[in-house]
């Protein structure tokens, strides 16, 4: 049996086993998710909330932006509180005050330490005792807790209205006045927030751990890390060390005496002429840069809201473009422009690989581009109408704002995008098919490239697995299939196979070694990548099994990044392999940047928040944002730009490149991203972590903490990095525009046409 066949069988077995376990975990999540009661009643059977109230509250919360305005169970925006943590702490404090006054004290603070400790113990018992009755479908609360719930509820009723008493707090949270206009809807939002806080503190039946694994950290409420969080954090580090050791051993045992390929005397790709469909992808790259620039503008606006609240330099921007909307579009555009760059690269390179242009391929490419524009404009318009309370709840799920970070599109637009991905899969697949049928050398790389396109197309469908009334724990389970497996998983396999094939086609890699390396790299990555999805779900109403599997396998995601320097060096050397490789200098440098940010953003900052005990204290802080920005832009964004530049070489083969603009863009983007992380996100995250450890999670997300002058200073310190980053994007846009608008002809070899059946 050939080594390639063994690798294919190993990859198939790995994927089957990993997805089987992942689906089994999904069954556990469904069976053991926090129960949604039919009613929440007092011990005297007075109904406080109904299950319908909680469900309506969730719908209202989604329509105003959901996880884009504060967060639930740690998932969502970094400005405004985590509503679960905030409600839990406010309810705890309200009960302490009520108990203190029952004892005749002026306030809880007036009691001595032993008296305070006694009251804290009583409050913890109140919060952690699970009174869920599956027979009646009710949760029963004591009169004391009901009073505390009324106190906290009154605060939120004021906060989500236009009450002047909470105007300053709304400004700090960047909430517009009358965020929830109807009183009944505000009451329902209270019910939903209370239920998420209840699940965060109430012990699972027969256990001593809450539904969210005792998250958030709040000593007053009795929430402290579980033994499993400590245990599996230790094991995850051991798995990481073991994985790095085995990978280093494999690398050391590899045979390195294979002769290097004879580099061609001239660029092999200059002999090929771009087909009509390949040229048609040019408009995609224009769209990529337009979306990229708008995303940067919205990112700057979103960051500015943290210092001026509802305004932008005195203009009441929140009345027209609230924070929850700018952040929604900022995060969605990040995924959209990067994905568009990768999808366009697939459409361009598929005919290049096979040497075959299918009939009507250009029509398909153009039609798909029109669909993309309709989806962006239509979905963004729907979200504006939803957040501005101009769309009824009956339409919000389908055409408005779903409220789930990174998957905010209304269901209609999700389905539309899924159909578009199926069209993309069809267009790429039929162009690749002749190359797969030939079965010659390199067929395995082409096959893996095709299978990754299939996975990319189908896995987005995981976003259709929940409905309007699906339990939030199950929504989180399926949502991370999209965010982790779709974006971070199979897109990376697609990119690895694509880049390897390009280097083979340029004569810089031997087909056999490239095939083996790509398959092995895919196996190593997927070994941790599939089940590593679970590290996003530690505290989302799931069981200890999720912590065990997520910690163990997500540690393996970091393993291939330990040797990333070797990959970066090897990629760097390729630009000097032949004089004509100077044509590809900038795509290669962007690929080198990908390796750097893989090490720093995905590896260093990723593992910082990876273990259960670390994420217990860091989830939803700016330390996770440090990882998110440096990994998403540094790895996937730089890779998208590198692939775009490679494709532009073929679309405009005779155009002379303005090297100075590319140099300025490359260094501005990378230095700007570094400053963004080093000057703001990382120090702010460290200060938040200190606040969590000293006071509890609620404090690090509170207005008291976020409205400090030091925090405002750190946010203003983003300006140099953000500005430099924006200049880099603008230079890239000018460079690309100049290829069409102000072309300068360079000496080039007359290309040979690809067979066109269109």
XYZ file of C-alpha atoms in Angstrom:
758
model
C 0.000 0.000 0.000
C 1.465 3.377 -1.001
C 2.141 5.990 1.654
C -0.342 8.336 -0.033
C -3.101 5.748 0.182
C -2.303 5.123 3.848
C -2.567 8.828 4.526
C -5.904 9.020 2.730
C -7.251 6.094 4.765
C -5.926 7.640 7.957
C -7.558 10.968 7.156
C -10.877 9.285 6.340
C -10.819 7.266 9.585
C -9.912 10.368 11.591
C -12.737 12.455 10.142
C -15.347 9.718 10.575
C -14.349 9.131 14.208
C -14.077 12.856 15.033
C -17.438 13.799 13.575
C -19.077 10.769 15.215
C -17.854 11.986 18.611
C -18.863 15.562 17.816
C -22.404 14.432 16.956
C -22.532 12.319 20.120
C -21.605 15.404 22.133
C -24.412 17.267 20.375
C -26.821 14.615 21.641
C -25.512 15.144 25.190
C -25.940 18.896 24.888
C -29.511 18.440 23.710
C -30.355 16.018 26.521
C -28.699 17.926 29.368
C -29.184 21.574 28.413
C -30.579 23.850 31.149
C -34.356 23.300 31.275
C -36.711 25.975 30.024
C -39.550 26.132 32.559
C -43.218 26.495 31.829
C -43.307 29.023 34.636
C -41.194 30.618 37.372
C -43.283 30.808 40.542
C -42.880 31.856 44.156
C -43.338 29.442 47.037
C -46.874 30.862 47.337
C -47.494 29.899 43.671
C -47.460 33.443 42.343
C -46.280 33.377 38.710
C -43.333 35.717 38.022
C -42.466 34.629 34.465
C -43.781 32.056 32.048
C -41.836 30.014 29.561
C -43.423 32.119 26.833
C -42.016 35.230 28.524
C -38.510 33.771 28.456
C -38.860 32.777 24.812
C -40.245 36.182 23.836
C -37.393 37.836 25.741
C -34.881 35.843 23.743
C -36.529 36.964 20.503
C -36.519 40.618 21.570
C -32.874 40.344 22.681
C -31.965 38.887 19.269
C -33.790 41.642 17.412
C -31.814 44.426 19.151
C -28.508 42.781 18.239
C -28.296 39.872 20.660
C -24.663 38.962 21.213
C -23.589 42.168 19.493
C -24.722 44.202 22.512
C -23.104 42.731 25.591
C -22.980 38.952 25.847
C -24.735 35.877 27.192
C -22.672 33.124 28.864
C -19.553 34.989 27.701
C -20.279 34.947 23.967
C -20.709 38.315 22.293
C -19.631 41.934 22.346
C -17.032 43.297 24.753
C -18.885 46.551 25.455
C -21.928 46.466 27.761
C -22.060 43.748 30.407
C -22.338 40.047 30.113
C -26.034 40.088 30.977
C -25.948 36.673 32.674
C -23.066 37.717 34.944
C -24.498 41.186 35.563
C -27.948 39.921 36.533
C -26.488 37.200 38.769
C -24.305 39.647 40.676
C -26.996 42.308 40.999
C -29.444 39.689 42.278
C -26.870 38.441 44.806
C -26.251 41.969 46.075
C -29.977 42.717 46.237
C -30.565 39.640 48.411
C -27.693 40.613 50.711
C -29.161 44.106 51.146
C -32.651 42.741 51.830
C -31.329 40.266 54.396
C -29.242 42.944 56.097
C -32.251 45.235 56.456
C -34.328 42.353 57.793
C -31.755 42.176 60.601
C -32.161 45.867 61.319
C -28.921 47.060 59.679
C -28.808 50.222 57.591
C -27.114 48.288 54.785
C -25.116 45.139 54.125
C -21.889 47.177 54.279
C -22.744 48.213 57.852
C -22.532 44.602 59.106
C -19.358 43.173 60.579
C -17.388 40.478 58.733
C -18.905 37.405 60.493
C -22.421 38.711 59.869
C -21.623 39.373 56.215
C -20.182 35.869 55.845
C -23.336 34.349 57.280
C -25.538 36.251 54.849
C -23.292 35.353 51.924
C -23.626 31.666 52.815
C -27.404 31.993 52.845
C -27.437 33.753 49.466
C -25.186 31.105 47.926
C -27.504 28.365 49.152
C -30.462 30.266 47.717
C -28.837 30.623 44.300
C -27.287 27.172 44.014
C -30.264 25.125 45.164
C -32.026 23.822 42.058
C -35.796 24.029 42.481
C -36.621 22.890 38.946
C -39.485 20.377 39.047
C -39.648 18.327 35.845
C -43.075 16.985 36.794
C -44.723 20.416 36.797
C -42.207 22.196 34.560
C -41.746 24.982 37.100
C -38.899 26.688 38.939
C -39.818 27.847 42.433
C -38.145 30.825 44.112
C -38.407 32.066 47.681
C -40.058 35.386 48.596
C -36.567 36.752 49.273
C -35.356 35.899 45.797
C -38.559 37.169 44.219
C -37.973 40.544 45.919
C -34.380 40.633 44.654
C -35.543 39.749 41.129
C -37.974 42.672 41.253
C -35.167 45.034 42.256
C -32.908 43.906 39.397
C -35.826 43.831 36.985
C -36.639 47.465 37.742
C -33.030 48.395 36.930
C -33.207 46.701 33.530
C -36.651 48.139 32.778
C -35.078 51.566 33.249
C -31.863 50.740 31.380
C -33.558 49.544 28.182
C -35.943 52.512 28.093
C -35.212 56.233 27.844
C -35.310 56.812 31.612
C -32.985 59.744 32.522
C -31.962 57.884 35.704
C -29.950 55.379 33.678
C -28.907 57.698 30.830
C -25.257 57.753 31.925
C -25.176 53.961 32.100
C -26.670 53.662 28.598
C -23.978 56.000 27.336
C -21.225 53.891 28.905
C -22.762 50.740 27.433
C -23.198 52.460 24.009
C -26.925 51.698 24.090
C -29.334 53.994 22.297
C -32.306 55.373 24.189
C -35.343 53.098 24.054
C -33.262 50.121 22.985
C -36.412 48.122 23.746
C -39.325 50.478 23.255
C -42.270 48.384 24.500
C -42.653 47.823 28.245
C -43.931 44.264 27.781
C -40.896 43.436 25.676
C -38.582 44.844 28.358
C -40.276 42.641 30.926
C -39.721 39.621 28.681
C -36.036 40.501 28.233
C -35.808 40.488 32.042
C -37.235 36.972 32.089
C -34.679 35.779 29.558
C -31.734 37.405 31.370
C -32.895 35.941 34.678
C -33.114 32.447 33.205
C -29.542 32.635 31.836
C -28.345 33.799 35.272
C -30.333 31.054 37.009
C -28.654 28.405 34.826
C -25.253 29.916 35.632
C -25.707 29.391 39.390
C -28.190 26.531 39.946
C -26.542 23.136 40.436
C -27.413 20.390 38.010
C -29.812 17.880 39.629
C -27.827 15.603 41.925
C -24.592 17.553 41.403
C -22.583 20.398 42.846
C -21.788 22.157 39.546
C -24.046 24.606 37.723
C -25.337 24.146 34.180
C -22.578 26.482 32.948
C -19.795 24.762 34.903
C -19.982 27.489 37.608
C -19.259 30.222 35.063
C -19.101 33.229 35.509
C -16.614 33.588 38.339
C -18.452 35.321 41.177
C -17.468 34.388 44.752
C -20.482 36.264 46.151
C -22.809 33.948 44.215
C -20.691 30.893 45.040
C -19.392 30.461 41.489
C -15.788 29.241 41.518
C -13.843 27.036 39.050
C -14.772 23.370 38.998
C -12.265 20.556 39.652
C -12.747 19.449 36.031
C -11.544 22.849 34.793
C -8.300 22.445 36.721
C -7.859 18.753 35.881
C -8.400 18.987 32.146
C -6.317 22.142 31.874
C -3.353 20.165 33.206
C -4.025 17.292 30.831
C -4.387 19.656 27.865
C -0.911 21.035 28.532
C 0.456 17.498 28.729
C -1.247 16.631 25.424
C 0.279 19.745 23.881
C 3.795 18.819 25.009
C 3.326 15.229 23.846
C 1.974 16.355 20.481
C 4.846 18.784 19.905
C 7.339 16.065 20.836
C 5.827 13.548 18.407
C 5.637 16.106 15.616
C 9.268 17.133 16.180
C 10.282 13.443 16.143
C 8.405 12.920 12.885
C 10.068 15.968 11.379
C 13.513 14.792 12.495
C 12.951 11.321 10.979
C 11.790 12.650 7.637
C 14.103 11.915 4.781
C 15.610 15.191 3.629
C 17.908 13.807 0.965
C 15.311 13.942 -1.788
C 16.823 16.035 -4.568
C 15.308 19.465 -5.020
C 13.260 19.941 -8.185
C 14.892 21.605 -11.133
C 13.426 25.092 -11.144
C 12.158 26.101 -14.606
C 14.113 28.736 -16.475
C 10.956 30.802 -16.934
C 7.656 31.218 -15.127
C 5.448 28.261 -16.179
C 2.276 30.276 -15.583
C 3.152 32.967 -18.096
C 2.444 30.374 -20.772
C -1.208 30.257 -19.754
C -3.836 32.788 -20.742
C -6.588 33.617 -18.295
C -9.956 32.361 -19.496
C -13.102 34.526 -19.512
C -14.265 33.083 -16.196
C -10.835 33.608 -14.633
C -10.847 37.238 -15.745
C -14.379 37.601 -14.414
C -13.106 36.968 -10.877
C -11.448 40.389 -10.985
C -14.676 42.039 -9.839
C -14.644 39.776 -6.779
C -11.296 41.224 -5.718
C -12.612 44.749 -6.183
C -15.495 43.713 -3.934
C -13.067 42.210 -1.410
C -11.258 45.513 -1.022
C -14.479 47.542 -0.863
C -15.819 45.311 1.913
C -12.419 45.421 3.651
C -12.357 49.230 3.700
C -15.944 49.470 4.959
C -15.139 46.885 7.639
C -12.209 48.996 8.858
C -14.394 52.120 8.980
C -17.045 50.281 10.985
C -14.347 48.862 13.274
C -13.080 52.353 14.040
C -16.651 53.501 14.732
C -17.278 50.524 16.995
C -14.071 51.192 18.945
C -14.925 54.897 19.258
C -18.249 54.040 20.885
C -16.218 52.805 23.877
C -15.136 56.360 24.702
C -18.082 58.506 23.564
C -20.919 56.057 24.150
C -23.791 57.217 21.984
C -21.944 59.831 19.946
C -19.109 60.359 17.466
C -17.399 63.693 18.113
C -20.640 65.197 19.347
C -22.923 63.749 16.646
C -25.677 61.487 18.028
C -24.653 58.543 15.867
C -26.441 55.951 18.027
C -29.782 57.330 16.838
C -28.959 56.227 13.292
C -26.250 53.592 13.541
C -26.188 52.007 17.023
C -23.186 50.172 18.421
C -24.846 46.774 18.099
C -25.276 47.437 14.373
C -21.758 48.738 13.665
C -20.298 45.743 15.492
C -22.613 43.354 13.642
C -21.508 44.664 10.273
C -17.852 44.860 11.355
C -17.711 41.183 12.344
C -19.816 39.999 9.399
C -17.742 41.936 6.871
C -14.550 40.414 8.279
C -15.850 36.965 7.418
C -17.431 38.077 4.143
C -14.423 39.811 2.575
C -12.018 37.054 3.618
C -14.362 34.328 2.398
C -14.941 36.224 -0.875
C -11.177 36.389 -1.474
C -10.849 32.646 -0.924
C -13.919 31.755 -2.991
C -12.730 33.959 -5.858
C -9.311 32.292 -5.673
C -10.993 28.919 -6.058
C -12.954 30.116 -9.090
C -9.787 31.517 -10.652
C -7.466 28.590 -9.972
C -9.825 25.690 -10.826
C -9.554 26.234 -14.639
C -5.841 26.926 -14.179
C -5.360 23.503 -12.579
C -7.366 21.516 -15.106
C -6.592 23.598 -18.193
C -10.304 23.455 -18.963
C -12.978 26.141 -19.154
C -16.492 24.621 -18.825
C -19.384 26.006 -20.816
C -21.056 29.068 -19.361
C -18.482 29.212 -16.547
C -18.153 32.977 -16.894
C -21.920 33.374 -16.673
C -21.916 31.350 -13.459
C -19.091 33.420 -11.966
C -20.876 36.680 -12.806
C -24.233 35.434 -11.518
C -22.651 34.345 -8.233
C -21.098 37.786 -7.810
C -24.480 39.472 -8.263
C -25.947 37.107 -5.660
C -23.166 38.076 -3.249
C -23.990 41.770 -3.596
C -27.705 41.120 -3.085
C -26.990 39.106 0.073
C -24.739 41.796 1.566
C -27.076 44.707 0.816
C -30.277 42.833 1.648
C -29.095 41.280 4.914
C -27.527 44.509 6.168
C -30.696 46.451 5.387
C -32.764 43.878 7.265
C -30.484 44.120 10.291
C -30.788 47.914 10.334
C -34.584 47.720 10.299
C -34.506 45.112 13.086
C -32.135 46.942 15.446
C -33.912 50.267 14.863
C -37.181 48.582 15.897
C -38.738 49.100 12.464
C -39.319 45.395 11.814
C -41.796 43.311 13.775
C -40.629 40.250 15.696
C -42.611 38.047 13.331
C -40.175 38.966 10.517
C -36.934 39.372 12.454
C -35.749 35.759 12.412
C -36.192 35.452 8.660
C -35.129 38.860 7.394
C -33.643 40.784 10.329
C -31.023 40.077 12.986
C -30.624 36.617 14.496
C -28.372 37.976 17.243
C -25.807 35.164 17.139
C -22.302 36.597 16.739
C -20.801 35.810 13.279
C -24.080 34.168 12.211
C -26.335 37.204 12.505
C -27.899 36.969 9.039
C -31.639 36.479 8.877
C -32.619 32.926 7.944
C -33.677 33.916 4.409
C -30.223 35.386 3.778
C -28.560 32.347 5.351
C -30.402 30.068 2.938
C -29.550 32.373 0.038
C -25.862 32.290 0.992
C -25.951 28.503 1.348
C -27.413 28.199 -2.157
C -24.660 30.536 -3.381
C -22.026 28.278 -1.821
C -23.602 25.287 -3.549
C -23.291 27.177 -6.841
C -19.656 27.967 -6.014
C -19.050 24.282 -5.260
C -20.622 23.342 -8.614
C -18.539 25.894 -10.545
C -15.245 24.929 -8.906
C -16.000 21.225 -8.977
C -16.832 20.988 -12.654
C -13.724 22.985 -13.550
C -11.557 20.672 -11.414
C -13.210 17.478 -12.623
C -11.020 16.901 -15.703
C -7.884 17.153 -13.539
C -9.273 14.567 -11.114
C -10.307 12.228 -13.932
C -6.824 12.254 -15.403
C -5.501 10.749 -12.179
C -1.952 11.878 -12.851
C 0.631 13.120 -10.395
C -0.851 15.760 -8.144
C -4.301 14.154 -8.291
C -4.288 13.723 -4.498
C -3.728 17.430 -3.937
C -6.466 18.271 -6.435
C -8.711 15.692 -4.771
C -8.106 17.186 -1.347
C -8.756 20.638 -2.787
C -12.060 19.427 -4.206
C -13.092 17.699 -0.979
C -12.336 20.861 0.981
C -14.624 22.812 -1.381
C -17.334 20.236 -0.714
C -16.827 20.662 3.051
C -16.840 24.456 2.762
C -20.086 24.348 0.828
C -21.860 21.865 3.075
C -20.602 22.927 6.504
C -22.160 26.369 6.208
C -25.400 24.407 6.277
C -24.797 23.819 10.000
C -26.080 27.360 10.419
C -29.478 26.110 9.252
C -29.702 23.432 11.948
C -31.372 25.665 14.519
C -34.740 27.333 14.382
C -36.275 30.456 15.831
C -37.155 28.721 19.101
C -34.200 26.323 19.454
C -32.593 26.128 22.898
C -29.663 28.554 23.212
C -27.270 25.725 24.189
C -28.042 23.921 20.923
C -27.742 27.123 18.911
C -24.267 27.618 20.384
C -23.361 24.025 19.500
C -24.305 24.427 15.832
C -23.079 28.011 15.585
C -19.527 26.964 16.377
C -19.703 24.367 13.632
C -19.952 27.345 11.284
C -17.481 29.664 13.007
C -14.845 27.061 13.890
C -15.207 24.203 11.409
C -16.228 26.279 8.384
C -13.989 29.327 8.809
C -11.100 27.937 10.876
C -11.246 24.338 9.687
C -11.872 23.405 6.095
C -11.026 26.813 4.653
C -7.539 26.210 6.035
C -7.364 22.790 4.360
C -8.489 24.440 1.129
C -5.758 27.088 1.437
C -3.023 24.545 2.312
C -3.850 22.376 -0.694
C -4.168 25.394 -2.972
C -0.825 26.939 -2.023
C 0.964 23.583 -2.278
C -0.462 22.998 -5.733
C 0.613 26.461 -6.847
C 4.186 25.800 -5.736
C 4.102 22.459 -7.577
C 2.807 24.184 -10.695
C 5.602 26.747 -10.434
C 8.136 23.914 -10.265
C 9.238 24.723 -6.713
C 7.979 21.493 -5.107
C 7.998 17.888 -6.222
C 4.522 16.432 -6.627
C 5.178 13.400 -4.426
C 6.583 15.272 -1.455
C 3.964 18.004 -1.771
C 1.161 15.437 -1.775
C 2.525 13.664 1.290
C 3.090 16.910 3.163
C -0.392 18.254 2.417
C -2.134 15.059 3.503
C -0.018 14.785 6.646
C -0.602 18.446 7.513
C -4.348 17.957 7.038
C -4.346 14.947 9.355
C -2.390 16.816 12.040
C -4.657 19.834 11.818
C -7.912 17.876 11.778
C -6.785 15.695 14.691
C -7.390 18.676 16.934
C -9.497 20.859 14.692
C -12.783 18.933 14.637
C -13.181 18.131 18.333
C -11.297 21.305 19.191
C -14.584 23.022 18.305
C -15.740 22.096 21.797
C -13.391 24.538 23.524
C -15.893 27.240 22.554
C -18.607 25.428 24.505
C -17.058 24.954 27.955
C -19.616 27.212 29.677
C -22.582 27.191 27.284
C -24.883 24.971 29.299
C -22.930 21.820 28.455
C -21.556 18.908 30.475
C -18.135 18.018 31.852
C -17.552 15.751 28.822
C -17.322 18.896 26.697
C -14.563 20.277 28.926
C -12.645 16.987 28.795
C -12.837 16.563 25.022
C -12.510 20.242 24.189
C -9.415 20.742 26.375
C -7.699 17.580 25.145
C -8.202 18.064 21.433
C -8.023 21.842 21.179
C -4.509 21.602 22.665
C -3.597 19.537 19.598
C -4.638 22.460 17.368
C -1.573 24.315 18.620
C 0.804 21.411 17.869
C 1.453 22.137 14.155
C 2.038 25.801 15.015
C 5.067 24.853 17.126
C 7.095 24.225 13.969
C 5.577 27.070 11.979
C 8.932 28.833 11.792
C 10.260 26.063 9.548
C 7.299 26.526 7.217
C 7.805 30.286 7.185
C 11.507 29.907 6.357
C 10.777 27.412 3.594
C 8.153 29.739 2.105
C 10.516 32.718 2.355
C 13.236 30.860 0.434
C 10.920 30.166 -2.490
C 10.963 33.807 -3.595
C 14.692 33.422 -4.341
C 14.408 30.097 -6.205
C 14.649 31.762 -9.621
C 14.853 35.310 -10.985
C 11.323 35.135 -12.326
C 10.000 34.375 -8.821
C 10.274 38.112 -8.176
C 6.870 38.249 -9.886
C 5.422 36.408 -6.881
C 7.386 38.179 -4.156
C 4.407 39.875 -2.548
C 2.032 36.902 -2.547
C 4.834 34.895 -0.916
C 5.519 37.610 1.657
C 1.843 37.608 2.594
C 2.082 33.814 2.988
C 5.094 34.364 5.286
C 2.983 36.835 7.296
C 0.345 34.110 7.594
C 2.950 31.843 9.205
C 3.991 34.588 11.629
C 0.436 35.328 12.724
C -0.323 31.614 12.898
C 2.418 31.369 15.497
C 1.540 34.563 17.397
C -2.199 35.046 16.916
C -3.459 31.486 16.606
C -0.701 29.784 18.606
C 0.486 32.096 21.396
C -2.660 34.148 21.979
C -4.885 31.202 21.090
C -3.408 28.882 23.691
C -3.483 31.744 26.206
C -7.288 31.454 26.266
C -7.525 27.782 25.333
C -7.406 25.758 28.554
C -10.634 25.532 30.598
C -9.154 27.257 33.649
C -7.760 30.114 31.538
C -10.962 30.622 29.582
C -12.977 30.457 32.803
C -11.460 33.800 33.784
C -10.796 35.252 30.303
C -13.865 34.452 28.205
C -15.410 37.602 26.797
C -12.476 39.827 27.781
C -10.122 41.709 25.501
C -7.646 38.829 25.781
C -10.011 36.774 23.639
C -10.297 39.785 21.317
C -6.488 39.836 21.064
C -6.591 36.252 19.818
C -9.576 36.963 17.573
C -8.081 39.989 15.815
C -4.579 38.593 15.324
C -5.814 35.185 14.178
C -8.716 36.255 11.953
C -6.933 39.120 10.212
C -3.362 37.918 10.678
C -3.936 34.389 9.415
C -7.073 34.304 7.299
C -7.028 37.927 6.163
C -3.365 37.901 5.125
C -3.932 34.595 3.373
C -6.886 36.032 1.472
C -4.796 39.012 0.353
C -1.912 36.747 -0.669
C -4.203 34.549 -2.767
C -5.755 37.647 -4.303
C -2.343 38.966 -5.365
C -1.444 35.624 -6.899
C -4.645 35.595 -8.940
C -4.120 39.191 -10.042
C -0.763 38.170 -11.535
C -2.648 35.950 -13.952
C -5.585 38.267 -14.577
C -3.239 41.154 -15.443
C -0.085 39.331 -16.620
C 1.352 42.238 -18.607
C 0.705 44.933 -16.015
C 3.673 46.388 -14.197
C 3.241 46.217 -10.427
C 3.873 49.313 -8.355
C 6.104 47.646 -5.785
C 6.232 50.675 -3.493
C 2.500 50.621 -2.904
C 2.548 46.914 -2.100
C 5.495 47.351 0.227
C 3.705 50.161 2.028
C 0.520 48.115 2.241
C 2.245 44.981 3.546
C 4.158 46.698 6.327
C 1.330 49.061 7.271
C -1.113 46.170 7.655
C 1.256 44.041 9.723
C 2.674 46.824 11.911
C -0.789 48.322 12.366
C -2.203 44.966 13.484
C 0.722 44.525 15.882
C 0.177 47.962 17.439
C -3.552 47.330 17.722
C -2.854 44.221 19.788
C 0.142 45.491 21.772
C -1.104 48.988 22.641
C -4.773 48.307 23.397
C -6.219 44.813 23.238
C -3.526 42.974 25.199
C -2.978 45.508 28.049
C -6.726 46.110 28.350
C -7.295 42.359 28.531
C -4.641 41.983 31.239
C -6.262 44.745 33.308
C -9.634 43.034 32.900
C -8.166 39.706 33.968
C -6.786 41.337 37.126
C -10.241 42.797 37.800
C -11.866 39.368 37.363
C -9.455 37.711 39.796
C -9.903 40.440 42.399
C -13.663 41.064 42.219
C -15.382 38.631 39.872
C -16.199 38.472 36.180
C -19.044 40.968 36.421
C -16.662 43.738 37.499
C -14.342 43.448 34.490
C -17.319 44.097 32.199
C -18.991 46.715 34.395
C -19.460 50.424 33.704
C -17.410 51.168 36.819
C -14.396 49.440 35.282
C -14.837 50.323 31.601
C -15.464 54.031 32.273
C -12.085 54.586 33.952
C -9.706 57.177 32.434
C -6.983 54.530 32.017
C -9.343 52.365 29.973
C -10.264 55.332 27.784
C -6.555 56.077 27.307
C -5.886 52.508 26.178
C -8.757 52.708 23.706
C -7.412 55.995 22.297
C -4.035 54.276 21.936
C -5.618 52.189 19.180
C -5.613 55.215 16.919
C -1.980 54.909 15.633
C -2.290 51.191 14.916
C -5.777 51.468 13.445
C -4.712 54.393 11.261
C -1.643 52.574 9.980
C -3.728 49.479 9.311
C -6.299 51.541 7.391
C -3.525 53.137 5.320
C -2.300 49.642 4.424
C -5.759 48.613 3.238
C -6.154 51.848 1.270
C -2.779 51.353 -0.435
C -3.811 47.830 -1.400
C -7.075 49.135 -2.841
C -5.250 51.842 -4.829
C -2.770 49.276 -6.119
C -5.514 46.956 -7.358
C -7.542 49.801 -8.871
C -4.454 51.036 -10.736
C -4.050 47.659 -12.460
C -7.257 48.447 -14.353
C -7.464 52.221 -14.327
C -3.812 53.207 -14.809
C -2.044 50.124 -16.182
C 1.614 50.229 -17.072
C 2.739 47.515 -19.441
C 5.687 45.280 -18.527
C 7.612 42.771 -20.638
C 5.818 39.429 -20.550
C 5.802 36.119 -22.359
C 2.937 35.655 -24.786
C 0.560 33.350 -22.882
C -0.982 30.163 -24.190
C -4.774 29.877 -24.069
C -6.548 27.357 -21.869
C -9.001 25.208 -23.800
C -12.298 27.082 -23.756
C -15.585 25.194 -24.126
C -17.684 28.234 -23.305
